[in-house]
Short mmCIF file of C-alpha atoms in Angstrom, two decimals:
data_model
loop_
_atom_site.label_atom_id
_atom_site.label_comp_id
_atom_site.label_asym_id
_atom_site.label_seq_id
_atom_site.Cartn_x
_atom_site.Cartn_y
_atom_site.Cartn_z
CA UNK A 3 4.49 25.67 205.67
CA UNK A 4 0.73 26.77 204.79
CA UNK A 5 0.58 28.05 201.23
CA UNK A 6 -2.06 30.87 201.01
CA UNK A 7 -4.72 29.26 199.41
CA UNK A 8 -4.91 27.03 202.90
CA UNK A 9 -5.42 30.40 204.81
CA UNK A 10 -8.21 31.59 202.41
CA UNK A 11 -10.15 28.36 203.17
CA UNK A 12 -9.79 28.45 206.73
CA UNK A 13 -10.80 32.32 206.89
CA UNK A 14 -13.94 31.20 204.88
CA UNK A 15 -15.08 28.42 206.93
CA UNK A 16 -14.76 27.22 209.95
CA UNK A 17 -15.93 24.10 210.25
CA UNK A 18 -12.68 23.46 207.50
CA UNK A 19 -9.89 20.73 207.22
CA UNK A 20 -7.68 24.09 206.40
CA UNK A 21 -9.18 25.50 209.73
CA UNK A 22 -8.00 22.56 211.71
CA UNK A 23 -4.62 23.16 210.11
CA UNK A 24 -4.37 26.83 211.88
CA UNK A 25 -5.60 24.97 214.89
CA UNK A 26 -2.48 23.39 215.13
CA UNK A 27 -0.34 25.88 214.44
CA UNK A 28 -2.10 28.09 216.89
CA UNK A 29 -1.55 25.44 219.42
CA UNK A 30 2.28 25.47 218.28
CA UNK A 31 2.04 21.27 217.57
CA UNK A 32 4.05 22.91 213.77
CA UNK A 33 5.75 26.17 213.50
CA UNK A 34 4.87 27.31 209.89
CA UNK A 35 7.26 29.48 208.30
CA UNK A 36 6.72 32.77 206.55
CA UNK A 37 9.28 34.86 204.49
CA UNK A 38 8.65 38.38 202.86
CA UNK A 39 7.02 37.32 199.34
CA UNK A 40 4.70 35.17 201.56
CA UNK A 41 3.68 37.49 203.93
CA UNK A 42 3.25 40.13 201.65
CA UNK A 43 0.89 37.64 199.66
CA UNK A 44 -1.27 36.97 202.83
CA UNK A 45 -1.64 40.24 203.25
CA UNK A 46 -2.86 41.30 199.89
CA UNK A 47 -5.17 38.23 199.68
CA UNK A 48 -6.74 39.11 203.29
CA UNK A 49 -7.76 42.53 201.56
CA UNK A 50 -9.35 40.95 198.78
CA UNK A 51 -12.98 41.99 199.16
CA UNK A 52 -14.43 39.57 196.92
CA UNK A 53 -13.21 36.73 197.51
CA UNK A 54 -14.82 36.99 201.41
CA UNK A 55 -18.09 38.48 200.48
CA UNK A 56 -19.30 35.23 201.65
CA UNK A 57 -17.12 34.92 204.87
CA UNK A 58 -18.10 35.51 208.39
CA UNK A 59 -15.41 37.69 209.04
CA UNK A 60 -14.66 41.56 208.54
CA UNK A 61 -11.56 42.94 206.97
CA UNK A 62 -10.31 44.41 210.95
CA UNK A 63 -11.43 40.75 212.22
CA UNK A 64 -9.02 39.07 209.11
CA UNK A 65 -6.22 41.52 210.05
CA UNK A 66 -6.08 40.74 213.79
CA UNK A 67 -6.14 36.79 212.41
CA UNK A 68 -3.46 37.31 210.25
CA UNK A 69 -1.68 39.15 213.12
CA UNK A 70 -2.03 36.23 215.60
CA UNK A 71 -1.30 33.88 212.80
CA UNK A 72 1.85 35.45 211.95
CA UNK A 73 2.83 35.29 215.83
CA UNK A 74 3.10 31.42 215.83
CA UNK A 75 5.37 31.52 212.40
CA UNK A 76 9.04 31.49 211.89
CA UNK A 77 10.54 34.23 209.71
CA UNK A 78 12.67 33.18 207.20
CA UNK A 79 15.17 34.94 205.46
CA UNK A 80 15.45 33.83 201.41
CA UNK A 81 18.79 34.80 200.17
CA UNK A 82 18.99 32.48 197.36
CA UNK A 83 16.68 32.04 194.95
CA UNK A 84 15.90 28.38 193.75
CA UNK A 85 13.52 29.07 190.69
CA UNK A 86 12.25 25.49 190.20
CA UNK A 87 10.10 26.71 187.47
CA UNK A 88 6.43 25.55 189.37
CA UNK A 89 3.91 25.34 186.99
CA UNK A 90 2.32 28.80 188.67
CA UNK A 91 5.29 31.33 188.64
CA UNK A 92 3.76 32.50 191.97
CA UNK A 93 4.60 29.72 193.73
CA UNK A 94 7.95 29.11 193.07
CA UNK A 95 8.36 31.44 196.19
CA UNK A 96 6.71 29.44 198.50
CA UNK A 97 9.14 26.66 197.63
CA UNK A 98 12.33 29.18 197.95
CA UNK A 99 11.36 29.53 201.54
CA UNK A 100 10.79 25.81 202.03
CA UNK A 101 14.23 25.00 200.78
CA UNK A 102 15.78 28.56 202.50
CA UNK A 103 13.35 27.27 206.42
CA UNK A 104 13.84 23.99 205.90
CA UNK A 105 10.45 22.96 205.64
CA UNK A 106 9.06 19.19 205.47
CA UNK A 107 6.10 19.63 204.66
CA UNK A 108 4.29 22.51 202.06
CA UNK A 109 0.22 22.15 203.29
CA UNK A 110 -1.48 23.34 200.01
CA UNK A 111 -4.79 22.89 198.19
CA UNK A 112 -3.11 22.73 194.98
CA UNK A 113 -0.97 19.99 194.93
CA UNK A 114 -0.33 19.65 191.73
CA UNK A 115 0.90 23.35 191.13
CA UNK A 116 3.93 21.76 192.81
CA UNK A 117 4.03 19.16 190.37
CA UNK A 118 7.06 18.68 187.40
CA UNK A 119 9.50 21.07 188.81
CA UNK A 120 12.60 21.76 186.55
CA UNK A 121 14.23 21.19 190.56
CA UNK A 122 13.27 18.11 192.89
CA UNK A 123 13.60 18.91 196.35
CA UNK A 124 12.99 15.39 197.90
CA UNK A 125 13.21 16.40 201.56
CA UNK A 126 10.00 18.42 201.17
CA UNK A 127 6.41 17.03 200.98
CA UNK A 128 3.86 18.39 199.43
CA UNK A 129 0.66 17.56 200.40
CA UNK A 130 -3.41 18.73 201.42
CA UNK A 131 -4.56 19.98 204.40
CA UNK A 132 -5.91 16.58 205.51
CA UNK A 133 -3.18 14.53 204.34
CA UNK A 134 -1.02 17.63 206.70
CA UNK A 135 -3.41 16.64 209.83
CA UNK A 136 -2.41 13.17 208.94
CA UNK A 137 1.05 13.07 209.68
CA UNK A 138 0.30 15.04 212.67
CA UNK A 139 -1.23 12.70 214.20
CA UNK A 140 1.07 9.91 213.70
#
């Protein structure tokens, strides 16, 4: 899975550990899964004006990203919700549809967001963007 904050980082630079993430699911190496709360968050961050003032991209050009992005992702369907109680309320979504896909791996700058969860869900790693291109190329 790549949490949003991965995206953001990628769509600002693109000389980017986060960029070389997309690369790989663009070259389908990982199929990253994506689930309604997620998707809707993509899409309201890739609006966000202000936080790409300093990007190289326009708001069409993020759109048509997001677009092709979304074409190399599995949709997942979260019918039960695991509330683990993650230290950002907003993210406790992003771990539903890890548990509900099946996910090994959450690819996230914020790493410790995931941190002392009221619910462990040992199967899953959590981990950056570079330690993500690690295990890829093991």
């Amino acid at each position: 899975m790549v949490d949003t904050n991965v995206i953001v980082s990628a769509l600002l630079r693109a000389d980017s550990v986060p960029r070389r993430v997309l690369r790989v699911c663009f070259e389908r190496k990982v199929r990253p899964l994506v689930g309604n709360a997620l998707f809707s968050e993509y899409e309201a961050v890739v609006r966000r004006e202000g936080i790409f003032e300093q990007s190289p991209l326009s708001l069409v050009e993020r759109h048509a990203f997001l677009d092709d992005f979304l074409s190399v992702c599995e949709w997942v369907g979260v019918y039960y919700l695991w509330r683990p109680n993650l230290r950002d309320e907003a993210d406790n979504h992003v771990m539903e549809l890890a548990v509900a896909g099946g996910a090994e791996i959450i690819a996230t700058g914020n790493c410790s967001d995931f941190e002392n969860t009221a619910l462990r869900f040992p199967g899953i790693s959590i981990c950056t963007p570079r330690d993500f291109l690690t295990t890829q190329e093991h």
